[in-house]
Amino acid sequence: MSKTYTVAILGATGAVGHELLELLESRHFPLAELKLLASPRSAGQTLAFKGENIAVEAVDENSFNNVDILLASAGGSTSQAWAHKAVDAGAVVIDNSSAFRMNPDVPLVVPEVNPDAVAKHKGIIANPNCTTILMAVAIYPLHQVKKIQRIVAATYQSASGAGAKAMAEVQAQASAILMGEKPPTDIFPYPLAFNLFPHNTPLNDMGYCEEEMKMVNETRKIFAAPDIRVTATCVRVPVLRAHSEAINLEFAEPFSAHEAREILNKAPGVKLVEDWQANYFPMPVDATGCDEVLVGRIREDISHPCGLELWLCGDQIRKGAALNAVQIAELLVEKNIVKPAPAIASR
Ligand code: A2P
């Protein structure tokens, strides 16, 4: 009989948690048991999985007994509080938060880019930032052919990146505005419906927000390219789900749009969406629910002889979070390395 695994989802009631459930079921992950964990607020709630209702438990010290893989998607502070306890209990943690991403002992993995990095885990593997995952899938195939020197990214990020409550808030804002009422702003600092604003994560001394610096630092780590130059402007837009990104790439030598298109047409995790006659290119509504990153509008940069422009859309909850995490879990199973190596050095 083939091996099966006990998997726990921490943050099962959230937007990414729901998608993790769906993916474990639809991708037939070899499960022995599935445990659903969240905050005490959700204890007793049930969630459907494979035709059964599974009760959600409040996470506590005993939650990780016999758990082989913990998929954590309950925010950075919750991961900080529980990840090491799960590792100590014998689980491998695939963490969707930013808590451990830049820790040198923690592999940061996009399976289409650096699958072999999973083997170096010491108990925790980090799932990268959503905008970074989507960009990495789309541009790494080009980087393999001619090294990228510089990336200039502008993002158009949906409400889903801020969680299920944020998605509901945008809908409530839209209804309120259409009714001529004041839109609620309990989750977002400003109305997002019929508006947009620069990503509202904390700013550093250089004026870059955290989200932008995640794209810079995480891309370097995933590509194992510490010198690659990256700059980004991240913007929250009134789209419910699926992020979009305008990417400008600079190479050391010219890269034709034709060659880039041929490469991306065969690239894992990428779907080319280009109808130049109809002016039809990737849109968030089309990317919603898709496993692939949709890429289009590939064109040579008229302002630089070695520049290339492209546009992408990807489902932030799926490939930007839950799918990437499940693919990492599948890699662990495939490589038969579920049990962690000795405890992680730095905490
Ligand atoms: P809960 O629903 O009980 O609050 P989203 O990113 O969509 O907002 O989801 C966040 C997820 O993280 C939810 O499942 C939420 O559970 C969970 N969560 C938030 N805070 C905690 C916590 N302190 N302990 C455990 N789970 C938490």
Short mmCIF file of C-alpha atoms in Angstrom, two decimals, residues 2-153:
data_model
loop_
_atom_site.label_atom_id
_atom_site.label_comp_id
_atom_site.label_asym_id
_atom_site.label_seq_id
_atom_site.Cartn_x
_atom_site.Cartn_y
_atom_site.Cartn_z
CA SER A 2 1.32 3.46 -0.82
CA LYS A 3 2.22 5.76 2.06
CA THR A 4 -0.34 8.20 3.45
CA TYR A 5 0.19 11.26 5.61
CA THR A 6 -1.56 13.13 8.41
CA VAL A 7 -1.91 16.74 7.32
CA ALA A 8 -3.09 19.67 9.42
CA ILE A 9 -4.19 23.05 8.07
CA LEU A 10 -3.62 25.96 10.45
CA GLY A 11 -5.94 28.75 9.28
CA ALA A 12 -8.44 26.30 7.76
CA THR A 13 -11.32 28.80 7.97
CA GLY A 14 -9.50 31.50 5.99
CA ALA A 15 -9.48 32.22 2.25
CA VAL A 16 -6.26 30.24 1.66
CA GLY A 17 -7.41 27.53 4.10
CA HIS A 18 -10.54 26.91 2.04
CA GLU A 19 -8.46 26.59 -1.11
CA LEU A 20 -6.03 24.21 0.61
CA LEU A 21 -8.96 21.92 1.45
CA GLU A 22 -10.18 22.00 -2.14
CA LEU A 23 -6.71 21.28 -3.54
CA LEU A 24 -5.94 18.38 -1.18
CA GLU A 25 -9.20 16.82 -2.33
CA SER A 26 -8.99 17.56 -6.08
CA ARG A 27 -5.30 16.62 -6.36
CA HIS A 28 -5.88 13.38 -4.42
CA PHE A 29 -3.16 14.10 -1.86
CA PRO A 30 -2.32 10.79 -0.09
CA LEU A 31 -4.02 11.56 3.22
CA ALA A 32 -4.29 9.33 6.26
CA GLU A 33 -6.08 12.08 8.20
CA LEU A 34 -6.84 15.77 7.84
CA LYS A 35 -6.94 18.08 10.87
CA LEU A 36 -8.44 21.55 10.63
CA LEU A 37 -7.06 24.18 12.98
CA ALA A 38 -7.98 27.83 13.51
CA SER A 39 -8.48 30.28 16.36
CA PRO A 40 -10.82 29.52 19.29
CA ARG A 41 -13.40 31.70 17.46
CA SER A 42 -13.91 28.92 14.92
CA ALA A 43 -13.80 25.88 17.22
CA GLY A 44 -16.74 23.58 16.56
CA GLN A 45 -17.43 24.96 13.08
CA THR A 46 -17.34 22.23 10.42
CA LEU A 47 -15.90 22.29 6.91
CA ALA A 48 -16.76 19.89 4.10
CA PHE A 49 -14.03 17.59 2.80
CA LYS A 50 -14.59 14.60 0.50
CA GLY A 51 -18.30 14.57 1.32
CA GLU A 52 -17.76 14.63 5.08
CA ASN A 53 -17.90 17.41 7.63
CA ILE A 54 -14.70 17.86 9.61
CA ALA A 55 -14.80 19.84 12.85
CA VAL A 56 -12.43 22.81 13.17
CA GLU A 57 -10.34 22.73 16.35
CA ALA A 58 -8.76 25.65 18.20
CA VAL A 59 -5.00 25.25 17.82
CA ASP A 60 -3.25 24.22 21.06
CA GLU A 61 -0.14 22.43 22.35
CA ASN A 62 -1.55 19.01 21.43
CA SER A 63 -2.69 19.89 17.92
CA PHE A 64 0.43 18.57 16.19
CA ASN A 65 0.62 15.07 17.72
CA ASN A 66 1.13 12.60 14.85
CA VAL A 67 0.94 15.36 12.22
CA ASP A 68 3.36 14.74 9.31
CA ILE A 69 2.76 17.99 7.40
CA LEU A 70 1.40 21.27 8.72
CA LEU A 71 0.13 23.73 6.11
CA ALA A 72 0.14 27.03 7.98
CA SER A 73 -1.79 29.99 6.64
CA ALA A 74 -2.94 31.99 9.64
CA GLY A 75 -0.62 35.01 9.52
CA GLY A 76 2.95 35.68 10.65
CA SER A 77 2.38 35.95 14.40
CA THR A 78 0.39 32.69 14.49
CA SER A 79 3.18 30.94 12.56
CA GLN A 80 5.76 32.43 14.94
CA ALA A 81 3.75 31.06 17.85
CA TRP A 82 3.18 27.52 16.53
CA ALA A 83 5.61 26.53 13.75
CA HIS A 84 8.48 25.42 16.01
CA LYS A 85 6.08 23.53 18.27
CA ALA A 86 4.83 21.64 15.23
CA VAL A 87 8.42 20.90 14.14
CA ASP A 88 9.28 19.71 17.67
CA ALA A 89 6.26 17.39 17.49
CA GLY A 90 7.70 15.85 14.28
CA ALA A 91 5.87 17.72 11.52
CA VAL A 92 7.27 19.47 8.47
CA VAL A 93 5.76 22.95 8.33
CA ILE A 94 4.96 24.57 4.98
CA ASP A 95 4.42 28.14 6.06
CA ASN A 96 2.50 30.64 3.98
CA SER A 97 3.40 33.64 6.15
CA SER A 98 6.45 35.88 5.84
CA ALA A 99 7.72 34.83 9.30
CA PHE A 100 10.59 32.56 8.17
CA ARG A 101 11.05 33.34 4.48
CA MET A 102 14.40 35.07 4.73
CA ASN A 103 15.81 32.71 7.40
CA PRO A 104 18.87 31.05 5.78
CA ASP A 105 17.85 27.71 7.33
CA VAL A 106 14.44 27.84 5.65
CA PRO A 107 14.09 26.98 1.95
CA LEU A 108 11.86 29.41 0.03
CA VAL A 109 10.32 27.34 -2.71
CA VAL A 110 8.47 27.77 -5.97
CA PRO A 111 8.29 24.21 -7.36
CA GLU A 112 8.63 25.38 -11.00
CA VAL A 113 11.84 27.25 -10.08
CA ASN A 114 13.81 25.64 -7.24
CA PRO A 115 12.21 22.27 -6.38
CA ASP A 116 15.49 20.81 -5.12
CA ALA A 117 15.62 23.38 -2.30
CA VAL A 118 12.96 21.42 -0.37
CA ALA A 119 15.53 18.73 0.42
CA LYS A 120 17.48 21.25 2.53
CA HIS A 121 14.65 21.83 4.98
CA LYS A 122 15.20 21.61 8.72
CA GLY A 123 11.54 21.39 9.60
CA ILE A 124 10.17 24.55 8.00
CA ILE A 125 9.74 25.37 4.31
CA ALA A 126 8.44 28.82 3.39
CA ASN A 127 5.89 29.56 0.72
CA PRO A 128 6.91 32.86 -0.91
CA ASN A 129 4.88 36.05 -1.13
CA CYS A 130 2.04 35.77 -3.65
CA THR A 131 3.16 38.49 -6.09
CA THR A 132 6.67 37.06 -5.98
CA ILE A 133 5.49 33.51 -6.76
CA LEU A 134 3.45 34.69 -9.76
CA MET A 135 6.35 36.75 -11.15
CA ALA A 136 8.90 33.97 -10.51
CA VAL A 137 6.86 31.38 -12.44
CA ALA A 138 6.57 33.75 -15.42
CA ILE A 139 10.13 35.05 -15.66
CA TYR A 140 12.35 32.18 -14.45
CA PRO A 141 12.08 30.31 -17.80
CA LEU A 142 13.51 33.43 -19.50
CA HIS A 143 16.21 33.81 -16.82
CA GLN A 144 17.35 30.25 -17.54
CA VAL A 145 18.03 31.16 -21.18
CA LYS A 146 19.54 34.64 -20.72
CA LYS A 147 20.26 35.97 -17.25
CA ILE A 148 17.98 38.79 -16.13
CA GLN A 149 19.98 41.80 -14.96
CA ARG A 150 17.17 44.00 -13.67
CA ILE A 151 13.43 43.69 -12.97
CA VAL A 152 11.03 46.64 -12.73
CA ALA A 153 7.61 45.47 -11.53
#
